[in-house]
């Protein structure tokens, strides 16, 4: 059971990196990727836990990016696997994204604070030091303040783009991000490319551009994709000679996604391992 997309408290998951690896081992996952948003800070703790729980570990990250599409552009997520976490170009971009995510969260909390009883301290209480801050932490602060019952309700109401509380954040251009991931020795896979319930998705021409820049694969099997969307994406992957992955996008108790609910074939994992600068820890 190979699950190549999960989150810990290094970003918006609810399990520590060590606990994430442990619950994955208990769930029967044989190889897990830790892919926190715009950070690799969970890697050392996850690696130590993977050794203890005898589970394979792919060190990765989920890079926020912006695809050049007509109008405003489209936010996309790129999974980066097995890259050098110290490579300056990619690190500069993720540092900039993380800084702006913090400023953006401050502005959203300020706006929300005009109508609801939440402060920046309430948000910080929902994070650890070094956490990549996202809307889920704002949701957690709203839950703790008794404003909404859970993250889902916060996302369905005040945290949606288009509300008066929503603020965007910096993200690098997607073609540049694919190149930066490759330059760092990483393997770039387009996360949930057809998840249209979250917002706009990119046209096939964008996937073609990313493939030309070095994209390695598409995350086809993901709970946010309908069966029809998966079939279409599988065809696109085949026509562009891209790998096909499947994963849970597990966030602990923060989302309904369960570990191993979608999985990746062993030969695809081997192809990713062969292209990455780092080893899969086994
Ligand atoms: P942000 O990156 O700050 O814009 O927040 C988006 C993140 O929120 C995504 O990466 C998801 O992990 C998470 N998310 C989106 N919708 C929900 C939801 N309904 N419940 C919990 N988390 C969500
Ligand atoms: Fe997330
Ligand atoms: Fe994502
Ligand atoms: Zn994710």
PDB file of C-alpha atoms and ligand atoms in Angstrom:
ATOM      1  CA  UNK A   1       0.000   0.000   0.000  1.00  0.00           C
ATOM      2  CA  UNK A   2       1.831   3.082  -1.316  1.00  0.00           C
ATOM      3  CA  UNK A   3       0.435   6.489  -0.323  1.00  0.00           C
ATOM      4  CA  UNK A   4       2.386   9.443  -1.732  1.00  0.00           C
ATOM      5  CA  UNK A   5       0.602  12.551  -0.417  1.00  0.00           C
ATOM      6  CA  UNK A   6       0.063  13.297   3.299  1.00  0.00           C
ATOM      7  CA  UNK A   7       0.286  16.238   5.703  1.00  0.00           C
ATOM      8  CA  UNK A   8       1.554  16.636   9.269  1.00  0.00           C
ATOM      9  CA  UNK A   9       1.634  19.489  11.782  1.00  0.00           C
ATOM     10  CA  UNK A  10       4.570  20.887   9.766  1.00  0.00           C
ATOM     11  CA  UNK A  11       1.692  22.273   7.662  1.00  0.00           C
ATOM     12  CA  UNK A  12      -2.071  21.724   7.947  1.00  0.00           C
ATOM     13  CA  UNK A  13      -2.253  18.087   9.085  1.00  0.00           C
ATOM     14  CA  UNK A  14      -3.231  17.324  12.683  1.00  0.00           C
ATOM     15  CA  UNK A  15      -0.686  14.555  13.464  1.00  0.00           C
ATOM     16  CA  UNK A  16       2.967  15.292  14.251  1.00  0.00           C
ATOM     17  CA  UNK A  17       5.371  13.930  11.601  1.00  0.00           C
ATOM     18  CA  UNK A  18       6.288  11.020  13.916  1.00  0.00           C
ATOM     19  CA  UNK A  19       2.645  10.205  14.654  1.00  0.00           C
ATOM     20  CA  UNK A  20       1.683  10.493  10.952  1.00  0.00           C
ATOM     21  CA  UNK A  21       4.242   7.819  10.077  1.00  0.00           C
ATOM     22  CA  UNK A  22       3.076   5.671  12.983  1.00  0.00           C
ATOM     23  CA  UNK A  23      -0.621   5.830  12.067  1.00  0.00           C
ATOM     24  CA  UNK A  24       0.292   5.069   8.444  1.00  0.00           C
ATOM     25  CA  UNK A  25       2.208   1.953   9.530  1.00  0.00           C
ATOM     26  CA  UNK A  26      -0.770   0.904  11.681  1.00  0.00           C
ATOM     27  CA  UNK A  27      -3.108   1.457   8.712  1.00  0.00           C
ATOM     28  CA  UNK A  28      -1.024  -0.957   6.623  1.00  0.00           C
ATOM     29  CA  UNK A  29       0.754   1.605   4.441  1.00  0.00           C
ATOM     30  CA  UNK A  30       4.090   0.136   3.290  1.00  0.00           C
ATOM     31  CA  UNK A  31       5.547   3.312   1.734  1.00  0.00           C
ATOM     32  CA  UNK A  32       4.410   6.782   2.743  1.00  0.00           C
ATOM     33  CA  UNK A  33       5.318  10.210   1.401  1.00  0.00           C
ATOM     34  CA  UNK A  34       5.262  13.179   3.768  1.00  0.00           C
ATOM     35  CA  UNK A  35       4.319  16.204   1.643  1.00  0.00           C
ATOM     36  CA  UNK A  36       3.689  19.240   3.795  1.00  0.00           C
ATOM     37  CA  UNK A  37       2.791  22.531   2.121  1.00  0.00           C
ATOM     38  CA  UNK A  38       5.921  24.515   1.158  1.00  0.00           C
ATOM     39  CA  UNK A  39       8.190  22.948   3.799  1.00  0.00           C
ATOM     40  CA  UNK A  40      10.469  20.005   4.515  1.00  0.00           C
ATOM     41  CA  UNK A  41      10.685  20.744   8.263  1.00  0.00           C
ATOM     42  CA  UNK A  42       8.901  17.487   9.154  1.00  0.00           C
ATOM     43  CA  UNK A  43      11.462  15.248   7.393  1.00  0.00           C
ATOM     44  CA  UNK A  44      13.884  14.469  10.262  1.00  0.00           C
ATOM     45  CA  UNK A  45      11.134  13.512  12.703  1.00  0.00           C
ATOM     46  CA  UNK A  46       9.300  11.462  10.034  1.00  0.00           C
ATOM     47  CA  UNK A  47      12.521   9.662   9.036  1.00  0.00           C
ATOM     48  CA  UNK A  48      13.275   8.688  12.625  1.00  0.00           C
ATOM     49  CA  UNK A  49       9.734   7.375  13.061  1.00  0.00           C
ATOM     50  CA  UNK A  50       9.834   5.463   9.751  1.00  0.00           C
ATOM     51  CA  UNK A  51      12.931   3.590  10.929  1.00  0.00           C
ATOM     52  CA  UNK A  52      11.212   2.693  14.194  1.00  0.00           C
ATOM     53  CA  UNK A  53       7.969   1.575  12.535  1.00  0.00           C
ATOM     54  CA  UNK A  54       9.611  -0.221   9.595  1.00  0.00           C
ATOM     55  CA  UNK A  55       7.778   1.668   6.869  1.00  0.00           C
ATOM     56  CA  UNK A  56       9.203   3.123   3.648  1.00  0.00           C
ATOM     57  CA  UNK A  57       9.427   6.925   3.538  1.00  0.00           C
ATOM     58  CA  UNK A  58       9.489   9.225   0.520  1.00  0.00           C
ATOM     59  CA  UNK A  59      10.570  12.688   1.606  1.00  0.00           C
ATOM     60  CA  UNK A  60       8.549  15.290  -0.271  1.00  0.00           C
ATOM     61  CA  UNK A  61       6.683  18.582  -0.162  1.00  0.00           C
ATOM     62  CA  UNK A  62       3.586  20.111  -1.786  1.00  0.00           C
ATOM     63  CA  UNK A  63       4.642  23.314  -3.504  1.00  0.00           C
ATOM     64  CA  UNK A  64       2.063  26.091  -3.964  1.00  0.00           C
ATOM     65  CA  UNK A  65       2.284  27.589  -7.468  1.00  0.00           C
ATOM     66  CA  UNK A  66       0.359  29.734  -9.918  1.00  0.00           C
ATOM     67  CA  UNK A  67      -0.317  28.514 -13.459  1.00  0.00           C
ATOM     68  CA  UNK A  68      -0.486  31.125 -16.197  1.00  0.00           C
ATOM     69  CA  UNK A  69      -4.055  30.808 -17.419  1.00  0.00           C
ATOM     70  CA  UNK A  70      -6.248  33.532 -18.952  1.00  0.00           C
ATOM     71  CA  UNK A  71      -7.326  36.179 -16.415  1.00  0.00           C
ATOM     72  CA  UNK A  72      -5.979  35.848 -12.878  1.00  0.00           C
ATOM     73  CA  UNK A  73      -4.057  32.613 -13.231  1.00  0.00           C
ATOM     74  CA  UNK A  74      -4.933  29.405 -11.418  1.00  0.00           C
ATOM     75  CA  UNK A  75      -3.518  28.196  -8.121  1.00  0.00           C
ATOM     76  CA  UNK A  76      -2.015  24.712  -8.455  1.00  0.00           C
ATOM     77  CA  UNK A  77      -0.158  22.333  -6.139  1.00  0.00           C
ATOM     78  CA  UNK A  78       2.976  20.487  -7.230  1.00  0.00           C
ATOM     79  CA  UNK A  79       4.224  17.494  -5.257  1.00  0.00           C
ATOM     80  CA  UNK A  80       8.032  17.459  -5.128  1.00  0.00           C
ATOM     81  CA  UNK A  81       9.602  14.118  -4.250  1.00  0.00           C
ATOM     82  CA  UNK A  82      13.138  13.276  -3.137  1.00  0.00           C
ATOM     83  CA  UNK A  83      14.680  16.709  -3.785  1.00  0.00           C
ATOM     84  CA  UNK A  84      17.655  18.326  -2.069  1.00  0.00           C
ATOM     85  CA  UNK A  85      15.924  20.421   0.632  1.00  0.00           C
ATOM     86  CA  UNK A  86      18.826  22.916   0.706  1.00  0.00           C
ATOM     87  CA  UNK A  87      18.774  23.783  -3.010  1.00  0.00           C
ATOM     88  CA  UNK A  88      18.735  27.625  -3.042  1.00  0.00           C
ATOM     89  CA  UNK A  89      16.228  28.311  -5.857  1.00  0.00           C
ATOM     90  CA  UNK A  90      13.435  26.116  -4.542  1.00  0.00           C
ATOM     91  CA  UNK A  91      14.178  27.116  -0.937  1.00  0.00           C
ATOM     92  CA  UNK A  92      13.983  30.824  -1.826  1.00  0.00           C
ATOM     93  CA  UNK A  93      10.564  30.281  -3.399  1.00  0.00           C
ATOM     94  CA  UNK A  94       9.132  28.215  -0.541  1.00  0.00           C
ATOM     95  CA  UNK A  95      10.528  30.681   2.044  1.00  0.00           C
ATOM     96  CA  UNK A  96       8.861  33.537   0.204  1.00  0.00           C
ATOM     97  CA  UNK A  97       5.568  31.607  -0.026  1.00  0.00           C
ATOM     98  CA  UNK A  98       5.658  30.714   3.657  1.00  0.00           C
ATOM     99  CA  UNK A  99       6.374  34.323   4.691  1.00  0.00           C
ATOM    100  CA  UNK A 100       3.505  35.589   2.591  1.00  0.00           C
ATOM    101  CA  UNK A 101       1.188  32.849   3.906  1.00  0.00           C
ATOM    102  CA  UNK A 102       1.881  34.256   7.398  1.00  0.00           C
ATOM    103  CA  UNK A 103       1.142  37.868   6.352  1.00  0.00           C
ATOM    104  CA  UNK A 104      -1.952  36.713   4.530  1.00  0.00           C
ATOM    105  CA  UNK A 105      -3.208  34.794   7.566  1.00  0.00           C
ATOM    106  CA  UNK A 106      -2.639  37.909   9.709  1.00  0.00           C
ATOM    107  CA  UNK A 107      -4.786  39.946   7.333  1.00  0.00           C
ATOM    108  CA  UNK A 108      -7.511  37.298   7.255  1.00  0.00           C
ATOM    109  CA  UNK A 109      -7.515  37.075  11.076  1.00  0.00           C
ATOM    110  CA  UNK A 110      -7.695  40.905  11.280  1.00  0.00           C
ATOM    111  CA  UNK A 111     -10.705  40.926   8.942  1.00  0.00           C
ATOM    112  CA  UNK A 112     -12.393  38.018  10.736  1.00  0.00           C
ATOM    113  CA  UNK A 113     -11.639  39.681  14.094  1.00  0.00           C
ATOM    114  CA  UNK A 114     -13.935  42.556  13.126  1.00  0.00           C
ATOM    115  CA  UNK A 115     -16.904  40.161  13.191  1.00  0.00           C
ATOM    116  CA  UNK A 116     -15.821  37.169  15.288  1.00  0.00           C
ATOM    117  CA  UNK A 117     -13.922  36.698  18.566  1.00  0.00           C
ATOM    118  CA  UNK A 118     -10.544  35.586  17.136  1.00  0.00           C
ATOM    119  CA  UNK A 119      -7.062  37.066  17.433  1.00  0.00           C
ATOM    120  CA  UNK A 120      -3.597  36.296  16.040  1.00  0.00           C
ATOM    121  CA  UNK A 121      -2.710  34.644  19.372  1.00  0.00           C
ATOM    122  CA  UNK A 122      -5.671  32.274  18.887  1.00  0.00           C
ATOM    123  CA  UNK A 123      -4.288  31.309  15.486  1.00  0.00           C
ATOM    124  CA  UNK A 124      -0.759  30.815  16.829  1.00  0.00           C
ATOM    125  CA  UNK A 125      -2.199  28.523  19.498  1.00  0.00           C
ATOM    126  CA  UNK A 126      -3.225  26.194  16.625  1.00  0.00           C
ATOM    127  CA  UNK A 127       0.302  25.918  15.174  1.00  0.00           C
ATOM    128  CA  UNK A 128       3.744  24.662  16.176  1.00  0.00           C
ATOM    129  CA  UNK A 129       6.912  26.663  15.594  1.00  0.00           C
ATOM    130  CA  UNK A 130       7.826  26.471  11.909  1.00  0.00           C
ATOM    131  CA  UNK A 131       4.376  25.348  10.736  1.00  0.00           C
ATOM    132  CA  UNK A 132       3.398  26.503   7.230  1.00  0.00           C
ATOM    133  CA  UNK A 133       0.300  28.517   8.091  1.00  0.00           C
ATOM    134  CA  UNK A 134      -2.837  27.941   6.036  1.00  0.00           C
ATOM    135  CA  UNK A 135      -6.557  28.558   6.153  1.00  0.00           C
ATOM    136  CA  UNK A 136      -7.067  25.274   8.086  1.00  0.00           C
ATOM    137  CA  UNK A 137      -5.317  26.896  11.086  1.00  0.00           C
ATOM    138  CA  UNK A 138      -7.669  29.867  10.857  1.00  0.00           C
ATOM    139  CA  UNK A 139     -10.507  27.338  10.750  1.00  0.00           C
ATOM    140  CA  UNK A 140      -9.107  25.658  13.884  1.00  0.00           C
ATOM    141  CA  UNK A 141      -9.013  29.025  15.681  1.00  0.00           C
ATOM    142  CA  UNK A 142     -12.647  29.635  14.692  1.00  0.00           C
ATOM    143  CA  UNK A 143     -13.572  26.162  15.977  1.00  0.00           C
ATOM    144  CA  UNK A 144     -11.731  26.786  19.273  1.00  0.00           C
ATOM    145  CA  UNK A 145     -13.612  30.085  19.631  1.00  0.00           C
ATOM    146  CA  UNK A 146     -16.912  28.240  19.126  1.00  0.00           C
ATOM    147  CA  UNK A 147     -17.743  30.118  15.917  1.00  0.00           C
ATOM    148  CA  UNK A 148     -18.012  26.993  13.706  1.00  0.00           C
ATOM    149  CA  UNK A 149     -18.212  23.278  14.576  1.00  0.00           C
ATOM    150  CA  UNK A 150     -15.387  22.068  12.288  1.00  0.00           C
ATOM    151  CA  UNK A 151     -12.939  22.933   9.493  1.00  0.00           C
ATOM    152  CA  UNK A 152     -15.434  21.927   6.791  1.00  0.00           C
ATOM    153  CA  UNK A 153     -17.981  24.471   8.018  1.00  0.00           C
ATOM    154  CA  UNK A 154     -15.346  27.228   8.137  1.00  0.00           C
ATOM    155  CA  UNK A 155     -14.300  26.445   4.544  1.00  0.00           C
ATOM    156  CA  UNK A 156     -17.907  26.287   3.366  1.00  0.00           C
ATOM    157  CA  UNK A 157     -18.617  29.744   4.811  1.00  0.00           C
ATOM    158  CA  UNK A 158     -16.097  32.445   5.755  1.00  0.00           C
ATOM    159  CA  UNK A 159     -12.835  30.994   4.369  1.00  0.00           C
ATOM    160  CA  UNK A 160     -14.011  30.545   0.750  1.00  0.00           C
ATOM    161  CA  UNK A 161     -12.446  32.731  -1.963  1.00  0.00           C
ATOM    162  CA  UNK A 162     -14.876  35.545  -2.697  1.00  0.00           C
ATOM    163  CA  UNK A 163     -15.896  36.214   0.896  1.00  0.00           C
ATOM    164  CA  UNK A 164     -14.826  39.520   2.448  1.00  0.00           C
ATOM    165  CA  UNK A 165     -12.344  37.652   4.648  1.00  0.00           C
ATOM    166  CA  UNK A 166     -10.446  35.833   1.899  1.00  0.00           C
ATOM    167  CA  UNK A 167      -6.938  36.984   1.038  1.00  0.00           C
ATOM    168  CA  UNK A 168      -4.638  35.233  -1.459  1.00  0.00           C
ATOM    169  CA  UNK A 169      -0.923  34.592  -1.012  1.00  0.00           C
ATOM    170  CA  UNK A 170       2.246  34.675  -3.113  1.00  0.00           C
ATOM    171  CA  UNK A 171       3.130  31.532  -5.065  1.00  0.00           C
ATOM    172  CA  UNK A 172       5.778  31.027  -7.783  1.00  0.00           C
ATOM    173  CA  UNK A 173       4.913  30.519 -11.426  1.00  0.00           C
ATOM    174  CA  UNK A 174       4.137  26.832 -12.019  1.00  0.00           C
ATOM    175  CA  UNK A 175       6.520  26.336 -14.963  1.00  0.00           C
ATOM    176  CA  UNK A 176       9.338  27.944 -12.926  1.00  0.00           C
ATOM    177  CA  UNK A 177       8.419  25.759  -9.948  1.00  0.00           C
ATOM    178  CA  UNK A 178       8.608  22.557 -12.027  1.00  0.00           C
ATOM    179  CA  UNK A 179      12.053  23.644 -13.234  1.00  0.00           C
ATOM    180  CA  UNK A 180      13.161  24.528  -9.676  1.00  0.00           C
ATOM    181  CA  UNK A 181      12.021  21.129  -8.374  1.00  0.00           C
ATOM    182  CA  UNK A 182      13.997  19.380 -11.151  1.00  0.00           C
ATOM    183  CA  UNK A 183      17.024  21.621 -10.523  1.00  0.00           C
ATOM    184  CA  UNK A 184      16.929  20.491  -6.881  1.00  0.00           C
ATOM    185  CA  UNK A 185      16.955  16.868  -8.062  1.00  0.00           C
ATOM    186  CA  UNK A 186      13.270  16.398  -7.244  1.00  0.00           C
ATOM    187  CA  UNK A 187      10.470  14.626  -9.085  1.00  0.00           C
ATOM    188  CA  UNK A 188       7.511  16.954  -9.762  1.00  0.00           C
ATOM    189  CA  UNK A 189       3.989  15.500  -9.811  1.00  0.00           C
ATOM    190  CA  UNK A 190       0.900  17.666 -10.360  1.00  0.00           C
ATOM    191  CA  UNK A 191      -1.332  17.214  -7.264  1.00  0.00           C
ATOM    192  CA  UNK A 192      -5.099  16.824  -7.798  1.00  0.00           C
ATOM    193  CA  UNK A 193      -5.028  18.559 -11.224  1.00  0.00           C
ATOM    194  CA  UNK A 194      -8.772  18.128 -11.757  1.00  0.00           C
ATOM    195  CA  UNK A 195     -10.112  19.030  -8.303  1.00  0.00           C
ATOM    196  CA  UNK A 196     -12.706  21.497  -9.540  1.00  0.00           C
ATOM    197  CA  UNK A 197     -14.704  21.634  -6.298  1.00  0.00           C
ATOM    198  CA  UNK A 198     -11.839  23.735  -4.817  1.00  0.00           C
ATOM    199  CA  UNK A 199     -11.917  26.285  -7.592  1.00  0.00           C
ATOM    200  CA  UNK A 200     -10.835  26.646 -11.182  1.00  0.00           C
ATOM    201  CA  UNK A 201      -8.702  23.875 -12.737  1.00  0.00           C
ATOM    202  CA  UNK A 202      -6.199  24.276 -15.563  1.00  0.00           C
ATOM    203  CA  UNK A 203      -6.833  23.315 -19.201  1.00  0.00           C
ATOM    204  CA  UNK A 204      -4.910  20.423 -20.808  1.00  0.00           C
ATOM    205  CA  UNK A 205      -2.654  22.975 -22.506  1.00  0.00           C
ATOM    206  CA  UNK A 206      -1.237  23.932 -19.090  1.00  0.00           C
ATOM    207  CA  UNK A 207      -0.460  20.286 -18.331  1.00  0.00           C
ATOM    208  CA  UNK A 208       1.329  20.148 -21.712  1.00  0.00           C
ATOM    209  CA  UNK A 209       3.424  23.225 -20.777  1.00  0.00           C
ATOM    210  CA  UNK A 210       4.324  21.732 -17.394  1.00  0.00           C
ATOM    211  CA  UNK A 211       5.223  18.420 -19.054  1.00  0.00           C
ATOM    212  CA  UNK A 212       7.531  20.277 -21.454  1.00  0.00           C
ATOM    213  CA  UNK A 213       9.180  21.949 -18.412  1.00  0.00           C
ATOM    214  CA  UNK A 214       9.906  18.584 -16.777  1.00  0.00           C
ATOM    215  CA  UNK A 215       6.741  17.448 -14.993  1.00  0.00           C
ATOM    216  CA  UNK A 216       7.035  13.735 -14.157  1.00  0.00           C
ATOM    217  CA  UNK A 217       3.471  12.740 -13.366  1.00  0.00           C
ATOM    218  CA  UNK A 218      -0.171  13.436 -12.588  1.00  0.00           C
ATOM    219  CA  UNK A 219      -1.929  12.533  -9.345  1.00  0.00           C
ATOM    220  CA  UNK A 220      -4.950  10.959 -11.021  1.00  0.00           C
ATOM    221  CA  UNK A 221      -6.438   8.880  -8.206  1.00  0.00           C
ATOM    222  CA  UNK A 222      -7.483  11.445  -5.590  1.00  0.00           C
ATOM    223  CA  UNK A 223     -10.812  11.761  -3.782  1.00  0.00           C
ATOM    224  CA  UNK A 224     -11.512  15.162  -5.338  1.00  0.00           C
ATOM    225  CA  UNK A 225     -11.619  13.572  -8.838  1.00  0.00           C
ATOM    226  CA  UNK A 226     -14.780  11.984 -10.254  1.00  0.00           C
ATOM    227  CA  UNK A 227     -14.462   8.682 -12.175  1.00  0.00           C
ATOM    228  CA  UNK A 228     -14.899  10.576 -15.449  1.00  0.00           C
ATOM    229  CA  UNK A 229     -12.180  13.070 -14.530  1.00  0.00           C
ATOM    230  CA  UNK A 230      -9.820  10.217 -13.653  1.00  0.00           C
ATOM    231  CA  UNK A 231     -10.377   8.585 -17.049  1.00  0.00           C
ATOM    232  CA  UNK A 232      -9.664  11.869 -18.838  1.00  0.00           C
ATOM    233  CA  UNK A 233      -6.535  12.553 -16.783  1.00  0.00           C
ATOM    234  CA  UNK A 234      -5.287   9.001 -17.378  1.00  0.00           C
ATOM    235  CA  UNK A 235      -5.579   9.657 -21.135  1.00  0.00           C
ATOM    236  CA  UNK A 236      -3.720  12.974 -20.799  1.00  0.00           C
ATOM    237  CA  UNK A 237      -0.973  11.248 -18.798  1.00  0.00           C
ATOM    238  CA  UNK A 238      -0.651   8.532 -21.410  1.00  0.00           C
ATOM    239  CA  UNK A 239      -0.487  10.962 -24.308  1.00  0.00           C
ATOM    240  CA  UNK A 240       2.237  13.036 -22.568  1.00  0.00           C
ATOM    241  CA  UNK A 241       4.139  10.005 -21.231  1.00  0.00           C
ATOM    242  CA  UNK A 242       3.558  11.055 -17.604  1.00  0.00           C
ATOM    243  CA  UNK A 243       3.468   8.769 -14.563  1.00  0.00           C
ATOM    244  CA  UNK A 244       0.103   8.205 -12.868  1.00  0.00           C
ATOM    245  CA  UNK A 245      -0.068   8.320  -9.067  1.00  0.00           C
ATOM    246  CA  UNK A 246      -2.817   7.930  -6.492  1.00  0.00           C
ATOM    247  CA  UNK A 247      -2.834   9.119  -2.892  1.00  0.00           C
ATOM    248  CA  UNK A 248      -4.973  10.032   0.074  1.00  0.00           C
ATOM    249  CA  UNK A 249      -3.946  13.665   0.749  1.00  0.00           C
ATOM    250  CA  UNK A 250      -4.412  12.713   4.411  1.00  0.00           C
ATOM    251  CA  UNK A 251      -4.630  15.642   6.884  1.00  0.00           C
ATOM    252  CA  UNK A 252      -5.279  13.663  10.085  1.00  0.00           C
ATOM    253  CA  UNK A 253      -8.531  14.641  11.784  1.00  0.00           C
ATOM    254  CA  UNK A 254      -8.635  17.862   9.766  1.00  0.00           C
ATOM    255  CA  UNK A 255     -10.265  16.264   6.710  1.00  0.00           C
ATOM    256  CA  UNK A 256     -12.260  13.138   5.832  1.00  0.00           C
ATOM    257  CA  UNK A 257      -9.451  11.676   3.666  1.00  0.00           C
ATOM    258  CA  UNK A 258      -8.241   8.306   5.026  1.00  0.00           C
ATOM    259  CA  UNK A 259      -4.714   6.889   4.613  1.00  0.00           C
ATOM    260  CA  UNK A 260      -4.421   4.486   1.686  1.00  0.00           C
ATOM    261  CA  UNK A 261      -7.826   5.397   0.225  1.00  0.00           C
ATOM    262  CA  UNK A 262      -6.023   5.885  -3.106  1.00  0.00           C
ATOM    263  CA  UNK A 263      -2.651   4.301  -3.826  1.00  0.00           C
ATOM    264  CA  UNK A 264       0.232   4.288  -6.297  1.00  0.00           C
ATOM    265  CA  UNK A 265       1.525   1.234  -8.192  1.00  0.00           C
ATOM    266  CA  UNK A 266       4.942  -0.139  -7.092  1.00  0.00           C
ATOM    267  CA  UNK A 267       6.467   0.341 -10.571  1.00  0.00           C
ATOM    268  CA  UNK A 268       5.498   4.028 -10.469  1.00  0.00           C
ATOM    269  CA  UNK A 269       7.175   4.414  -7.074  1.00  0.00           C
ATOM    270  CA  UNK A 270      10.294   2.790  -8.543  1.00  0.00           C
ATOM    271  CA  UNK A 271      10.250   5.229 -11.475  1.00  0.00           C
ATOM    272  CA  UNK A 272      10.006   8.163  -9.043  1.00  0.00           C
ATOM    273  CA  UNK A 273      12.819   6.715  -6.902  1.00  0.00           C
ATOM    274  CA  UNK A 274      15.023   6.318  -9.998  1.00  0.00           C
ATOM    275  CA  UNK A 275      14.556  10.018 -10.902  1.00  0.00           C
ATOM    276  CA  UNK A 276      15.005  11.534  -7.419  1.00  0.00           C
ATOM    277  CA  UNK A 277      18.201  12.895  -5.865  1.00  0.00           C
ATOM    278  CA  UNK A 278      17.456  11.290  -2.480  1.00  0.00           C
ATOM    279  CA  UNK A 279      16.801   7.664  -1.656  1.00  0.00           C
ATOM    280  CA  UNK A 280      13.487   6.274  -0.530  1.00  0.00           C
ATOM    281  CA  UNK A 281      14.135   5.387   3.118  1.00  0.00           C
ATOM    282  CA  UNK A 282      13.238   1.721   3.612  1.00  0.00           C
TER     283      UNK A 282
HETATM  284  P1  LIG B   1      -4.542  27.567   1.917  1.00  0.00           P
HETATM  285  O1  LIG B   1      -3.378  26.717   1.438  1.00  0.00           O
HETATM  286  O2  LIG B   1      -4.191  28.324   3.123  1.00  0.00           O
HETATM  287  O3  LIG B   1      -5.190  28.387   0.851  1.00  0.00           O
HETATM  288  O4  LIG B   1      -5.653  26.506   2.380  1.00  0.00           O
HETATM  289  C1  LIG B   1      -5.987  25.462   1.523  1.00  0.00           C
HETATM  290  C2  LIG B   1      -5.795  24.147   2.249  1.00  0.00           C
HETATM  291  O5  LIG B   1      -6.924  23.934   3.061  1.00  0.00           O
HETATM  292  C3  LIG B   1      -5.730  22.955   1.310  1.00  0.00           C
HETATM  293  O6  LIG B   1      -4.411  22.576   1.094  1.00  0.00           O
HETATM  294  C4  LIG B   1      -6.442  21.890   2.040  1.00  0.00           C
HETATM  295  O7  LIG B   1      -5.523  21.069   2.679  1.00  0.00           O
HETATM  296  C5  LIG B   1      -7.241  22.566   3.106  1.00  0.00           C
HETATM  297  N1  LIG B   1      -8.700  22.454   2.917  1.00  0.00           N
HETATM  298  C6  LIG B   1      -9.419  22.798   1.843  1.00  0.00           C
HETATM  299  N2  LIG B   1     -10.736  22.561   2.059  1.00  0.00           N
HETATM  300  C7  LIG B   1     -10.831  22.045   3.307  1.00  0.00           C
HETATM  301  C8  LIG B   1     -11.915  21.602   4.125  1.00  0.00           C
HETATM  302  N3  LIG B   1     -13.167  21.662   3.694  1.00  0.00           N
HETATM  303  N4  LIG B   1     -11.638  21.118   5.331  1.00  0.00           N
HETATM  304  C9  LIG B   1     -10.372  21.074   5.766  1.00  0.00           C
HETATM  305  N5  LIG B   1      -9.312  21.487   5.061  1.00  0.00           N
HETATM  306  C10 LIG B   1      -9.533  21.971   3.843  1.00  0.00           C
HETATM  307 FE1  LIG B   2      -3.585  21.048   3.003  1.00  0.00          FE
HETATM  308 FE1  LIG B   3      -3.110  20.193  -2.374  1.00  0.00          FE
HETATM  309 ZN1  LIG B   4      -2.161  18.103   0.008  1.00  0.00          ZN
END
